Short mmCIF file of C-alpha atoms in Angstrom, two decimals:
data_model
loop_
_atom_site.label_atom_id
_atom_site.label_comp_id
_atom_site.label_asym_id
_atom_site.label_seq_id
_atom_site.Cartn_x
_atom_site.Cartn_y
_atom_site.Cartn_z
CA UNK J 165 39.71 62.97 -256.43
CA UNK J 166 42.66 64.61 -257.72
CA UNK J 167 44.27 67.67 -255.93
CA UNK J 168 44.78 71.02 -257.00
CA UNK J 169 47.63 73.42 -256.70
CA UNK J 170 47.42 76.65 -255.28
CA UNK J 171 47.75 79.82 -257.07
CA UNK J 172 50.32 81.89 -254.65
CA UNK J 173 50.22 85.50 -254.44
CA UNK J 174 49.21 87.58 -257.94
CA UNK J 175 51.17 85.10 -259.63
CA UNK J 176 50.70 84.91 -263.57
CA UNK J 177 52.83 81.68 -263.43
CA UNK J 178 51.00 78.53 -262.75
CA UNK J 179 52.84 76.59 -260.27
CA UNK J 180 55.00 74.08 -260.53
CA UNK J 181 55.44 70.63 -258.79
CA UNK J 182 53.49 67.71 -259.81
CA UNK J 183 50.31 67.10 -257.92
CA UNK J 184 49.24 64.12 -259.41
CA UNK J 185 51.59 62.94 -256.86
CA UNK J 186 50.00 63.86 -253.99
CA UNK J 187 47.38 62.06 -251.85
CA UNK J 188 44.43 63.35 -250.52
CA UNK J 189 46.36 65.46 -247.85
CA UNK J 190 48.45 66.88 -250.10
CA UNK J 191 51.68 65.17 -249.36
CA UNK J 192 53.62 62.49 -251.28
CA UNK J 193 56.42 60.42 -251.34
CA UNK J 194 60.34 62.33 -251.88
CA UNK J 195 61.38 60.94 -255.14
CA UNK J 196 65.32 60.97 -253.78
CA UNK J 197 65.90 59.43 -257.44
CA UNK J 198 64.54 62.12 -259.41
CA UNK J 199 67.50 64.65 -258.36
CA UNK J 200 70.29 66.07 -261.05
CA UNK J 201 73.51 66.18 -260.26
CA UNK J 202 73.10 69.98 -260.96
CA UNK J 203 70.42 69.92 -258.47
CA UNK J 204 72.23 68.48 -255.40
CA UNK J 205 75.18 71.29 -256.76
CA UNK J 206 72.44 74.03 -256.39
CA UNK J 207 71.77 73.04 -253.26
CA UNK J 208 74.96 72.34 -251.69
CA UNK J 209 76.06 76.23 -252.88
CA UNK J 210 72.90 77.65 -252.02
CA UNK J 211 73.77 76.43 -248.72
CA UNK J 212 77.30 76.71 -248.64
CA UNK J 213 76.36 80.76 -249.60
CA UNK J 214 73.63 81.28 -246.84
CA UNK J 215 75.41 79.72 -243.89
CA UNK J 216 78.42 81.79 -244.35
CA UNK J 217 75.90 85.09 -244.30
CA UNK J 218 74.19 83.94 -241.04
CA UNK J 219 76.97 84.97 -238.10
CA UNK J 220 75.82 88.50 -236.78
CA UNK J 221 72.55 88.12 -238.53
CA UNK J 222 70.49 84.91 -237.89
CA UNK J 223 69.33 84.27 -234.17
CA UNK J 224 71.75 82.15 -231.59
CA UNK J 225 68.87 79.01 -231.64
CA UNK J 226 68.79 79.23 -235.32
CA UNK J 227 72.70 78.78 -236.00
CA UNK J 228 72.76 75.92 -233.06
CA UNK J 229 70.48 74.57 -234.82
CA UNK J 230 71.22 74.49 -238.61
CA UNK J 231 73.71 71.42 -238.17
CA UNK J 232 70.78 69.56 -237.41
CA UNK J 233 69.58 69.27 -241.09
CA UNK J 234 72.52 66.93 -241.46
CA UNK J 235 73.92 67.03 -245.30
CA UNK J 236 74.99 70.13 -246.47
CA UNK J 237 76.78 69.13 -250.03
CA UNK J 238 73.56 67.36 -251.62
CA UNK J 239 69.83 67.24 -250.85
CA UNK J 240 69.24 65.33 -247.60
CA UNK J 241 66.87 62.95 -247.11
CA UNK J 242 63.44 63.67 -245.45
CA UNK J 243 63.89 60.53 -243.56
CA UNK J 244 67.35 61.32 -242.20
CA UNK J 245 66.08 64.38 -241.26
CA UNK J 246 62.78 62.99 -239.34
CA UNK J 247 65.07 60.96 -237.28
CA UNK J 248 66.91 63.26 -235.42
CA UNK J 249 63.99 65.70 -235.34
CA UNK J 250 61.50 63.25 -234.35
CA UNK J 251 63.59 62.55 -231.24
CA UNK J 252 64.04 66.56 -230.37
CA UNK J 253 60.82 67.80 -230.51
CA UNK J 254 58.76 65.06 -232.07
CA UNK J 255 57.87 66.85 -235.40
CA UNK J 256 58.79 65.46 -238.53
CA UNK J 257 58.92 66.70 -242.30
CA UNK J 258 56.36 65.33 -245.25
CA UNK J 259 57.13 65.90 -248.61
CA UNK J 260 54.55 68.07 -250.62
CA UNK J 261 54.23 69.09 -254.82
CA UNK J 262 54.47 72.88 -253.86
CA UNK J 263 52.27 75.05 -252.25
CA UNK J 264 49.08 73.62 -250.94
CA UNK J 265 45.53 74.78 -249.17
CA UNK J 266 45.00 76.49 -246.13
CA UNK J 267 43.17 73.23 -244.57
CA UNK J 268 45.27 71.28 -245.41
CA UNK J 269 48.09 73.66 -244.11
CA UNK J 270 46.99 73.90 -241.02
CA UNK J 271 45.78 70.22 -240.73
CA UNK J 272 49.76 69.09 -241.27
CA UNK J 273 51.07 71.48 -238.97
CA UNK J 274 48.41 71.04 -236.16
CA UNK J 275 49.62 67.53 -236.05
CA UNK J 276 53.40 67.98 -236.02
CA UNK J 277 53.70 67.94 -240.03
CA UNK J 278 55.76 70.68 -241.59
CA UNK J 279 55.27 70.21 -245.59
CA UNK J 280 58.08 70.46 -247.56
CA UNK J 281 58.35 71.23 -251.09
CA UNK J 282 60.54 68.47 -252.37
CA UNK J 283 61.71 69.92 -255.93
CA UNK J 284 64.83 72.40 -256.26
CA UNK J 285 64.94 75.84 -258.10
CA UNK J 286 66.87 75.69 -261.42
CA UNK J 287 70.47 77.30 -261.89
CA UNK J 288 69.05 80.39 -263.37
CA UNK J 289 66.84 81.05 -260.53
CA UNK J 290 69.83 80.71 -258.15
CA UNK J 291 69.37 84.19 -256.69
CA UNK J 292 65.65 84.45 -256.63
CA UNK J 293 62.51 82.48 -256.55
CA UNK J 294 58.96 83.04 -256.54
CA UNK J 295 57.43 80.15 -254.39
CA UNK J 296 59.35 78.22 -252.04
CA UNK J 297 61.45 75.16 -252.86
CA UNK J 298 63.09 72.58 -250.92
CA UNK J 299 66.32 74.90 -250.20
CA UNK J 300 64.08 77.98 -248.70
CA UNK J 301 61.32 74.93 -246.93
CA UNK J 302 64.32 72.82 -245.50
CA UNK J 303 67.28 75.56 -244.54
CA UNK J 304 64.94 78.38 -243.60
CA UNK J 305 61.87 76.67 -241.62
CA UNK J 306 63.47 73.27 -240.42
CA UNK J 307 66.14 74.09 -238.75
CA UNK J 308 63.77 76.05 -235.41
CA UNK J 309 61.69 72.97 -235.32
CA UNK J 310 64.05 71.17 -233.86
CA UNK J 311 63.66 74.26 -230.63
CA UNK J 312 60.83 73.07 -228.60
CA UNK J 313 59.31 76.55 -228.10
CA UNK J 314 59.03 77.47 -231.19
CA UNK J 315 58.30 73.56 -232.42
CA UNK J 316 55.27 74.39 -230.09
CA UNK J 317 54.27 77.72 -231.28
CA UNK J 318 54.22 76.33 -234.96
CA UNK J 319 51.58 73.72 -233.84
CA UNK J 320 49.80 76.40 -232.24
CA UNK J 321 49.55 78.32 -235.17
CA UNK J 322 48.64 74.85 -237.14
CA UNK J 323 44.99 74.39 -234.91
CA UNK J 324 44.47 78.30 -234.17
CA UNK J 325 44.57 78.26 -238.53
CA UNK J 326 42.40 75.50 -238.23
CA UNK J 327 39.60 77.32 -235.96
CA UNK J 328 40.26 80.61 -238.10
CA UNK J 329 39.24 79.27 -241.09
CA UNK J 330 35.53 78.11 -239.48
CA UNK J 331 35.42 82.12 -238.66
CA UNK J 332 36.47 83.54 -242.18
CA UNK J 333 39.87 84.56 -240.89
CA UNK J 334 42.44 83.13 -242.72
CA UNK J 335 43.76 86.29 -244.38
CA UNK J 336 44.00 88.05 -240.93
CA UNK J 337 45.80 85.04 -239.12
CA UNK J 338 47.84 84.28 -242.39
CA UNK J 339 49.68 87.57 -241.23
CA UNK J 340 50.59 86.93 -238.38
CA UNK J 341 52.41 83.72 -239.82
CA UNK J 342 54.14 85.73 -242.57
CA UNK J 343 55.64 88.48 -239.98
CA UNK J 344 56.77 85.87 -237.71
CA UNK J 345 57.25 82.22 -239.02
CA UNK J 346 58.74 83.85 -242.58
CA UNK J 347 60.00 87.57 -241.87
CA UNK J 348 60.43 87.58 -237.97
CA UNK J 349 63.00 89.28 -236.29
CA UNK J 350 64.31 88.81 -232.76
CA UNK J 351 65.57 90.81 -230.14
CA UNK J 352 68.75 89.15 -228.73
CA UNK J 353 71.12 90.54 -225.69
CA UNK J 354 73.69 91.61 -228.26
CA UNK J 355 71.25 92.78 -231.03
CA UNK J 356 68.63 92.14 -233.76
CA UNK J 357 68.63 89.11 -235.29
CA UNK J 358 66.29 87.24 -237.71
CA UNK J 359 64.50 84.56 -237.00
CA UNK J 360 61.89 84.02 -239.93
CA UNK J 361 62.40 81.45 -242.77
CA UNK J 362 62.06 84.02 -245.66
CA UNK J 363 64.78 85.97 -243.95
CA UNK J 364 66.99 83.60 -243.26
CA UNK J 365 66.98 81.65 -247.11
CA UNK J 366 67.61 84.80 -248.61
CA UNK J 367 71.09 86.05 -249.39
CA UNK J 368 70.09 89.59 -249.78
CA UNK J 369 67.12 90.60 -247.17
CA UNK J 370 69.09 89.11 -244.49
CA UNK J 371 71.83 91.67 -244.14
CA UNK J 372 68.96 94.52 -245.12
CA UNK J 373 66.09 93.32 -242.64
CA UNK J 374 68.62 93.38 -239.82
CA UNK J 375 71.30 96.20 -240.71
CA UNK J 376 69.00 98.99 -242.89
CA UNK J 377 67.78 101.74 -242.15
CA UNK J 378 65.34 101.78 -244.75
CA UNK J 379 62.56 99.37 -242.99
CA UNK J 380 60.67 100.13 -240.24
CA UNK J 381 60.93 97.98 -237.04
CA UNK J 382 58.02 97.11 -234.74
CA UNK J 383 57.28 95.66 -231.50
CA UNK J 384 54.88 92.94 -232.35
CA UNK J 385 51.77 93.04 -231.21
CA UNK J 386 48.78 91.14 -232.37
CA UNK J 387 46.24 93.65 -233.67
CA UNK J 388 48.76 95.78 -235.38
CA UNK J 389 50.44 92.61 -237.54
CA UNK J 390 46.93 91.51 -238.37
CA UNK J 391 45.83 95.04 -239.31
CA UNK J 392 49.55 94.56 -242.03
CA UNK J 393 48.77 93.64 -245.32
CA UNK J 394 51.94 92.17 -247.12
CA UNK J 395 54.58 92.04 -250.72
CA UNK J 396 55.18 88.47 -251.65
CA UNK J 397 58.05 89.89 -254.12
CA UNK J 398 60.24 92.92 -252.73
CA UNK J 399 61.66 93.17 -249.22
CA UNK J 400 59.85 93.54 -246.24
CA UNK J 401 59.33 97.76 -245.29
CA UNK J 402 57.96 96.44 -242.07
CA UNK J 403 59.23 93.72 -239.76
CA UNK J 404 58.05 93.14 -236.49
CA UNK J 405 60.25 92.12 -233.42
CA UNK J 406 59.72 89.53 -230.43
CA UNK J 407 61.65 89.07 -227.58
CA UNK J 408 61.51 85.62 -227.00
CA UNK J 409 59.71 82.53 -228.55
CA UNK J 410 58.14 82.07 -224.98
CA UNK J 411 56.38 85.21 -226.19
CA UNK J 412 55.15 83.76 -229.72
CA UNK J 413 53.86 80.47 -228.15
CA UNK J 414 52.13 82.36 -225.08
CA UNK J 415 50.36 85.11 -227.30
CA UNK J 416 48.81 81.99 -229.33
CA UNK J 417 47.33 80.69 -226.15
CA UNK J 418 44.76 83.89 -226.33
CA UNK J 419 41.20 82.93 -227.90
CA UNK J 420 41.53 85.12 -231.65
CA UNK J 421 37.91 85.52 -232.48
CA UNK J 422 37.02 88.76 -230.34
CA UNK J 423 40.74 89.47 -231.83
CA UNK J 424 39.81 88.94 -235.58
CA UNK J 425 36.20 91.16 -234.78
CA UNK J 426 38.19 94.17 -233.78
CA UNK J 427 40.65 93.75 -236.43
CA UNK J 428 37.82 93.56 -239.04
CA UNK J 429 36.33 97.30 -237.59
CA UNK J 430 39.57 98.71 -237.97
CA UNK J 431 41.54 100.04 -240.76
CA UNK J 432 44.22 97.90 -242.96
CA UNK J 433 48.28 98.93 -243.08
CA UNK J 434 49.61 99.10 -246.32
CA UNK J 435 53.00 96.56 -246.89
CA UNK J 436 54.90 100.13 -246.23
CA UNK J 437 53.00 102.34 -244.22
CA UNK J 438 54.96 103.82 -241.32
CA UNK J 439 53.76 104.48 -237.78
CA UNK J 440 53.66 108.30 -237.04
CA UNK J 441 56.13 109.12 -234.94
#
């Protein structure tokens, strides 16, 4: 049976990738062949852009980390990649079409499998793009999985998704991945940092989720990023902040469905509602 690709966000643009590709699980094989010239440029100076904004900004384990993807002047290879992060933390990376179901999802990650969107954004979208593509997937989510905490935590979130969507609570847990996993910050000794993979793969909400004053800055706490509905397209005006990744994986150890029930009686936050004072 053929799969389907997954409408993201209010989207009037159907996706992109090819999922006749894909097997029954979603992923597929990188087709290493099918890259431009101009696409290995994009990336190389997409990367060559973003690593020069990350000093000051992106978290300590993140920047140790980042060398760890290997190439930084062409597209790497999944496989060269799986190597070296097989032996850290034994995760690995599978290539996927684009974005794909929650089951899925959460099936992938539960077992150590972070999907990875294996086509490149187009010169013109150089500054901004929709869905994720191999540049935001591989610079802004790999590099952490090579930190064993947080490795952990992201295969905690994988079988906690998987149990949430038996109880109807994708949407609630699916925010707690966005304000962490994709627009986390971090409290470090010598400041804020970010941690999350949206964060980190974009040149502009980098320097504005950790240096404005616009957004608001939480401590995060469970009920309260549930509770936080979210913008897929304009920066965060709420970001929540951990102190550790021992405290992301421990909070996940918790059993969620009395969580989700008094999440359900309570009242939703808007993207950009502020706490009172």
């Amino acid at each position: 049976m053929a799969v389907e690709p997954v409408v993201y966000g209010a989207s009037e643009r159907p996706p992109r990738g090819d999922y006749a590709r894909a097997g029954a699980d979603y992923t597929c094989a990188q087709d290493f062949a099918r890259y431009t010239s101009a696409d290995h440029d994009t990336y190389r100076r997409l990367y060559e852009r973003q690593s020069a904004l990350l000093p000051g900004l992106a978290s300590d384990a993140f920047i140790a980390a980042l060398p760890s993807l290997g190439a930084q002047d062409r597209i790497p290879r999944f496989e060269e990649i799986n190597e070296r992060l097989y032996r850290a933390t034994r995760w690995e990376i599978v290539a996927v079409p684009g974005l794909i179901p929650e089951v899925p999802f959460f099936t992938l990650l539960a077992n150590r499998k972070f999907p990875v969107t294996d086509w490149i954004r187009t010169p013109e979208e150089f500054d901004y793009i929709v869905e994720p593509d191999i540049f935001h997937d591989l610079f802004g989510h790999v590099p952490l999985l090579f930190n064993p905490v947080f490795a952990d935590y992201v295969q905690r979130y994988g079988q906690g998704g998987l149990k949430a969507q038996g109880l109807g609570a994708c949407e609630l847990l699916s925010r707690l991945y966005w304000y962490t996993i994709e627009f986390g910050l971090i409290r470090q000794s010598d400041g804020l940092r970010a941690y999350g993979a949206g964060i980190l793969s974009s040149a502009g909400e980098l320097a504005y989720s950790v240096q404005s004053p616009a957004p608001q800055r939480l401590p995060l706490q469970l009920e309260r990023t549930m509770r936080t509905r979210y913008k897929i397209d304009t920066y965060q005006q709420t970001y929540f902040v951990i102190d550790s990744f021992e405290q992301l994986f421990d909070m996940t150890a918790a059993d969620f469905a009395p969580v989700y029930e008094r999440v359900r009686a309570l009242p939703e936050y808007a993207a950009d509602q502020r706490d009172s004072a």
